[in-house]
mmCIF file of C-alpha atoms in Angstrom:
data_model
loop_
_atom_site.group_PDB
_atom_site.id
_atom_site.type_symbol
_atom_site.label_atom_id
_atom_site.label_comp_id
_atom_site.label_asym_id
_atom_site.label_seq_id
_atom_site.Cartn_x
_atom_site.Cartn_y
_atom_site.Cartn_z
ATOM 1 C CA UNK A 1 0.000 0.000 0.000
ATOM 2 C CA UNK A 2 1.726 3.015 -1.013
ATOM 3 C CA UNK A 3 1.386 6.509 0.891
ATOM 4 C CA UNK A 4 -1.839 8.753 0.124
ATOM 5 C CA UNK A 5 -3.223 12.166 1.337
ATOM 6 C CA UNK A 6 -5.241 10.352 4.094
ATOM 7 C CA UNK A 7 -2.147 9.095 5.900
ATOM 8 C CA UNK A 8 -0.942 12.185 6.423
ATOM 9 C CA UNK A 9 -4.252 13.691 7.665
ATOM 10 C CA UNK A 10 -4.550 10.958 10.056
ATOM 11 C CA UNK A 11 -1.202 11.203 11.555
ATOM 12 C CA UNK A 12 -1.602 14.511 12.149
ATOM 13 C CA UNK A 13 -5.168 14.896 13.852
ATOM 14 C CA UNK A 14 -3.690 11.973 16.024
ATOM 15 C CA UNK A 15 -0.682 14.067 16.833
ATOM 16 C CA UNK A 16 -2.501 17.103 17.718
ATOM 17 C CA UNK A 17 -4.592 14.677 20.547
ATOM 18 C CA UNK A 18 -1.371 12.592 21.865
ATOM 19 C CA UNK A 19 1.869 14.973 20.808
ATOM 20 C CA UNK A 20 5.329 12.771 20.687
ATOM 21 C CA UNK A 21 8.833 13.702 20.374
ATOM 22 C CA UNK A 22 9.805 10.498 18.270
ATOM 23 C CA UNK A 23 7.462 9.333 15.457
ATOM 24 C CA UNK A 24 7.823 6.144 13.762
ATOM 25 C CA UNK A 25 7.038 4.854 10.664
ATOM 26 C CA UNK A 26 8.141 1.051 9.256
ATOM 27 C CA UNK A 27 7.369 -1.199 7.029
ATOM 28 C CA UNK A 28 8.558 -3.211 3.883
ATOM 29 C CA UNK A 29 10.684 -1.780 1.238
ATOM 30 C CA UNK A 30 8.417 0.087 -1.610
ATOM 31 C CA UNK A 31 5.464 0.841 0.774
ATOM 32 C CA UNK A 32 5.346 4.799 0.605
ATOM 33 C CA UNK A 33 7.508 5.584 3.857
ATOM 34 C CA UNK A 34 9.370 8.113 1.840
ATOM 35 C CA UNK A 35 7.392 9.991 0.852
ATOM 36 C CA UNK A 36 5.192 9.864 4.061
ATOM 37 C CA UNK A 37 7.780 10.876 5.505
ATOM 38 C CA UNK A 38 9.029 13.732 3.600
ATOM 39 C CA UNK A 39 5.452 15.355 4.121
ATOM 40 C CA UNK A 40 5.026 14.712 7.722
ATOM 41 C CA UNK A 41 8.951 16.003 7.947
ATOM 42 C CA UNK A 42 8.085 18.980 6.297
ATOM 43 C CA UNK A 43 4.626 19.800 7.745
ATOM 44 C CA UNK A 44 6.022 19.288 11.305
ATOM 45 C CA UNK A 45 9.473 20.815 10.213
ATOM 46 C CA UNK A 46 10.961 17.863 12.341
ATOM 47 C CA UNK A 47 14.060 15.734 10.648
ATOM 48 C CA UNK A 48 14.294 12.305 9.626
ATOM 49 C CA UNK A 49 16.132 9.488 11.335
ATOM 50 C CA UNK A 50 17.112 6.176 9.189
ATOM 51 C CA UNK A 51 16.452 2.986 10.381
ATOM 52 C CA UNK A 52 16.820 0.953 7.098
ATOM 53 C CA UNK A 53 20.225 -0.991 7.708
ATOM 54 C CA UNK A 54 20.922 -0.960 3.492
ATOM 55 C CA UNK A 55 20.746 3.192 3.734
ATOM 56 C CA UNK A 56 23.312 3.367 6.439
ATOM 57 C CA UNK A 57 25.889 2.125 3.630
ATOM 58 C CA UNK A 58 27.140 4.547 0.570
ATOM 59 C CA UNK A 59 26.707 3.324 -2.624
ATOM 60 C CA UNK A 60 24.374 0.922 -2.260
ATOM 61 C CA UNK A 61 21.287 2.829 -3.989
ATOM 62 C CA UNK A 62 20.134 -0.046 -6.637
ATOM 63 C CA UNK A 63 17.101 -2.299 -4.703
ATOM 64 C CA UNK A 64 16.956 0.087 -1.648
ATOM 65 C CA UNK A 65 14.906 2.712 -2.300
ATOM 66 C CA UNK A 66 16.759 5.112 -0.932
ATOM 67 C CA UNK A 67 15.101 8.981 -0.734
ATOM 68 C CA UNK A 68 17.149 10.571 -4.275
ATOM 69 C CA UNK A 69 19.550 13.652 -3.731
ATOM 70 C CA UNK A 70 16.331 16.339 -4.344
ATOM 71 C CA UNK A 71 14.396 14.296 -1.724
ATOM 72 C CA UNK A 72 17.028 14.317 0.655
ATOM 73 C CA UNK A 73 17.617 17.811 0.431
ATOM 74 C CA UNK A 74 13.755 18.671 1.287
ATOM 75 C CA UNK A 75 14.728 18.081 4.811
ATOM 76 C CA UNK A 76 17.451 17.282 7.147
ATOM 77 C CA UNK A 77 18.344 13.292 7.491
ATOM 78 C CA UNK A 78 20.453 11.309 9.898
ATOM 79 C CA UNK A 79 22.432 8.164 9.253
ATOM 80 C CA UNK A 80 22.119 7.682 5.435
ATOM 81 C CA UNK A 81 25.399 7.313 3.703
ATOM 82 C CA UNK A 82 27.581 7.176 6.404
ATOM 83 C CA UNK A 83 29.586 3.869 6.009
ATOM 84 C CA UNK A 84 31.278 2.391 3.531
ATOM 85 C CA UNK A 85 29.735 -0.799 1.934
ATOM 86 C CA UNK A 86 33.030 -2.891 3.472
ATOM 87 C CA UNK A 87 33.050 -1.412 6.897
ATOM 88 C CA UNK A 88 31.167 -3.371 9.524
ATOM 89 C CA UNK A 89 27.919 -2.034 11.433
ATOM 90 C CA UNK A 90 25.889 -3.407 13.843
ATOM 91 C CA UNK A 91 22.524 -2.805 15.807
ATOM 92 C CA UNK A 92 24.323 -1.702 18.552
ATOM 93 C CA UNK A 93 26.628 0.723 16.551
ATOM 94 C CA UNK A 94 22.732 2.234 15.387
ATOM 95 C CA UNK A 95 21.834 2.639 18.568
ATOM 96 C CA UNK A 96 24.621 4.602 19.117
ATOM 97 C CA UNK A 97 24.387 6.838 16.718
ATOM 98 C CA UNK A 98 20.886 7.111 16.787
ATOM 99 C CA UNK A 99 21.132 8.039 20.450
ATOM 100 C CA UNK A 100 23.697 11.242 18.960
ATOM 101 C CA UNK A 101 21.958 12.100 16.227
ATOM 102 C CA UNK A 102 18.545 12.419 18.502
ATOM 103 C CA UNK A 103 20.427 14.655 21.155
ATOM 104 C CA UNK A 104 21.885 16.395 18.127
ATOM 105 C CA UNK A 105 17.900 17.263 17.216
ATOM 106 C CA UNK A 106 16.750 18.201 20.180
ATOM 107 C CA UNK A 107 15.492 15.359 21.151
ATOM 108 C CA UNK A 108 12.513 15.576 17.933
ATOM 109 C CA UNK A 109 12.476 13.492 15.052
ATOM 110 C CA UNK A 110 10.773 10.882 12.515
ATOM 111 C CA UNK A 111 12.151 7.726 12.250
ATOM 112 C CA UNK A 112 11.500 5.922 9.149
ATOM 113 C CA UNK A 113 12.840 2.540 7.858
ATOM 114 C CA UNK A 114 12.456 -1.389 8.480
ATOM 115 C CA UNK A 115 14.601 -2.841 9.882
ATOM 116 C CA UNK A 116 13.311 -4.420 12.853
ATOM 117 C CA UNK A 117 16.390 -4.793 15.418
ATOM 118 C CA UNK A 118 17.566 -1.664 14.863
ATOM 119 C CA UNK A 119 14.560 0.422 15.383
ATOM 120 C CA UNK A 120 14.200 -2.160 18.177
ATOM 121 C CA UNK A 121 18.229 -1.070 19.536
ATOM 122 C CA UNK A 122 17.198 2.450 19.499
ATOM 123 C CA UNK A 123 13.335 2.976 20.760
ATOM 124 C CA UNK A 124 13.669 0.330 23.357
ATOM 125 C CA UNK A 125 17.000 1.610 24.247
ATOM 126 C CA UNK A 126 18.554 -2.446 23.973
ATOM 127 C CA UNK A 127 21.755 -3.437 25.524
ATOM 128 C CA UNK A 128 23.552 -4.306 22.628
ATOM 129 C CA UNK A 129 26.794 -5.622 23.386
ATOM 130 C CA UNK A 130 29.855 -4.827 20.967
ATOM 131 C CA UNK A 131 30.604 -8.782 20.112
ATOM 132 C CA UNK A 132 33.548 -8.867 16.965
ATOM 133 C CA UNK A 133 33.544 -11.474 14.221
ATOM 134 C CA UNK A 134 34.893 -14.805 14.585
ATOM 135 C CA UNK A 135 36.682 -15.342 11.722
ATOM 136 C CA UNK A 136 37.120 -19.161 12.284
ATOM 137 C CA UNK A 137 33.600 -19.727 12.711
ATOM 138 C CA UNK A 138 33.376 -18.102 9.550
ATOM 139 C CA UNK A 139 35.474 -19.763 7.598
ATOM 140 C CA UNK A 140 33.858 -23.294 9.190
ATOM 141 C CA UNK A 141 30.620 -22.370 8.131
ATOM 142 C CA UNK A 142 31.797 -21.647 4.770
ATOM 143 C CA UNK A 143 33.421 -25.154 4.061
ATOM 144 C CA UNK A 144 30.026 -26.835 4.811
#
């Protein structure tokens, strides 16, 4: 179901009864979050907070619908672009970030993506511990 002018209206009557500092919207790849999003972001004049773990990586624009160059310059976003498709990232390394880039925006933003664990990470505040690769495991697993 992609986004239409009723989603928008809806979101905000409900806002005006029950007002939030964080406002989340998820879902499946190709569903209309984008452009939700970019409306709500610009009606509320709030920023936008990815938590799609293919957008945190540069370079990887083919299959993940990531917001184009005009769309990301409607509005200020957080964490898209910002590794390197052969750098390592993790849920917990989200939550980090996230957790900067909110107190960065006062504390006021939209988060929009899908992936579950790390919206998980950052709006239930999860102990993610910082656990490194085992390269012999690895390497195991790949033999069978």
């Amino acid at each position: 179901m992609a986004y239409k002018e009723e989603h928008l209206a809806y979101i905000l009557e409900d806002l005006e009864q029950k007002p939030r500092d964080i406002i989340a919207i998820v879902g499946p790849t190709c569903t209309g979050k984008t452009d939700l999003s970019l409306a709500l972001a610009q009606e509320l004049k709030l920023p936008i907070i990815n938590a799609d773990s293919r957008l945190i990586f540069a370079e990887m624009n083919i299959g993940t619908a990531k917001p184009s160059d005009a769309e990301l310059g409607l509005i200020q976003h957080c964490l898209i672009n910002i590794k390197k498709p052969n750098e390592q990232y993790s849920a917990g390394a989200y939550r980090d970030d996230f957790d900067i880039c909110l107190k960065e925006l006062g504390g006021r933003a939209i988060v929009v993506g899908g992936t579950g664990l790390y919206l998980r990470s950052a709006l239930d505040n999860l102990d993610m511990p910082d656990i490194g690769r085992d390269i012999e495991l690895r390497e195991e697993l790949k033999a069978m």
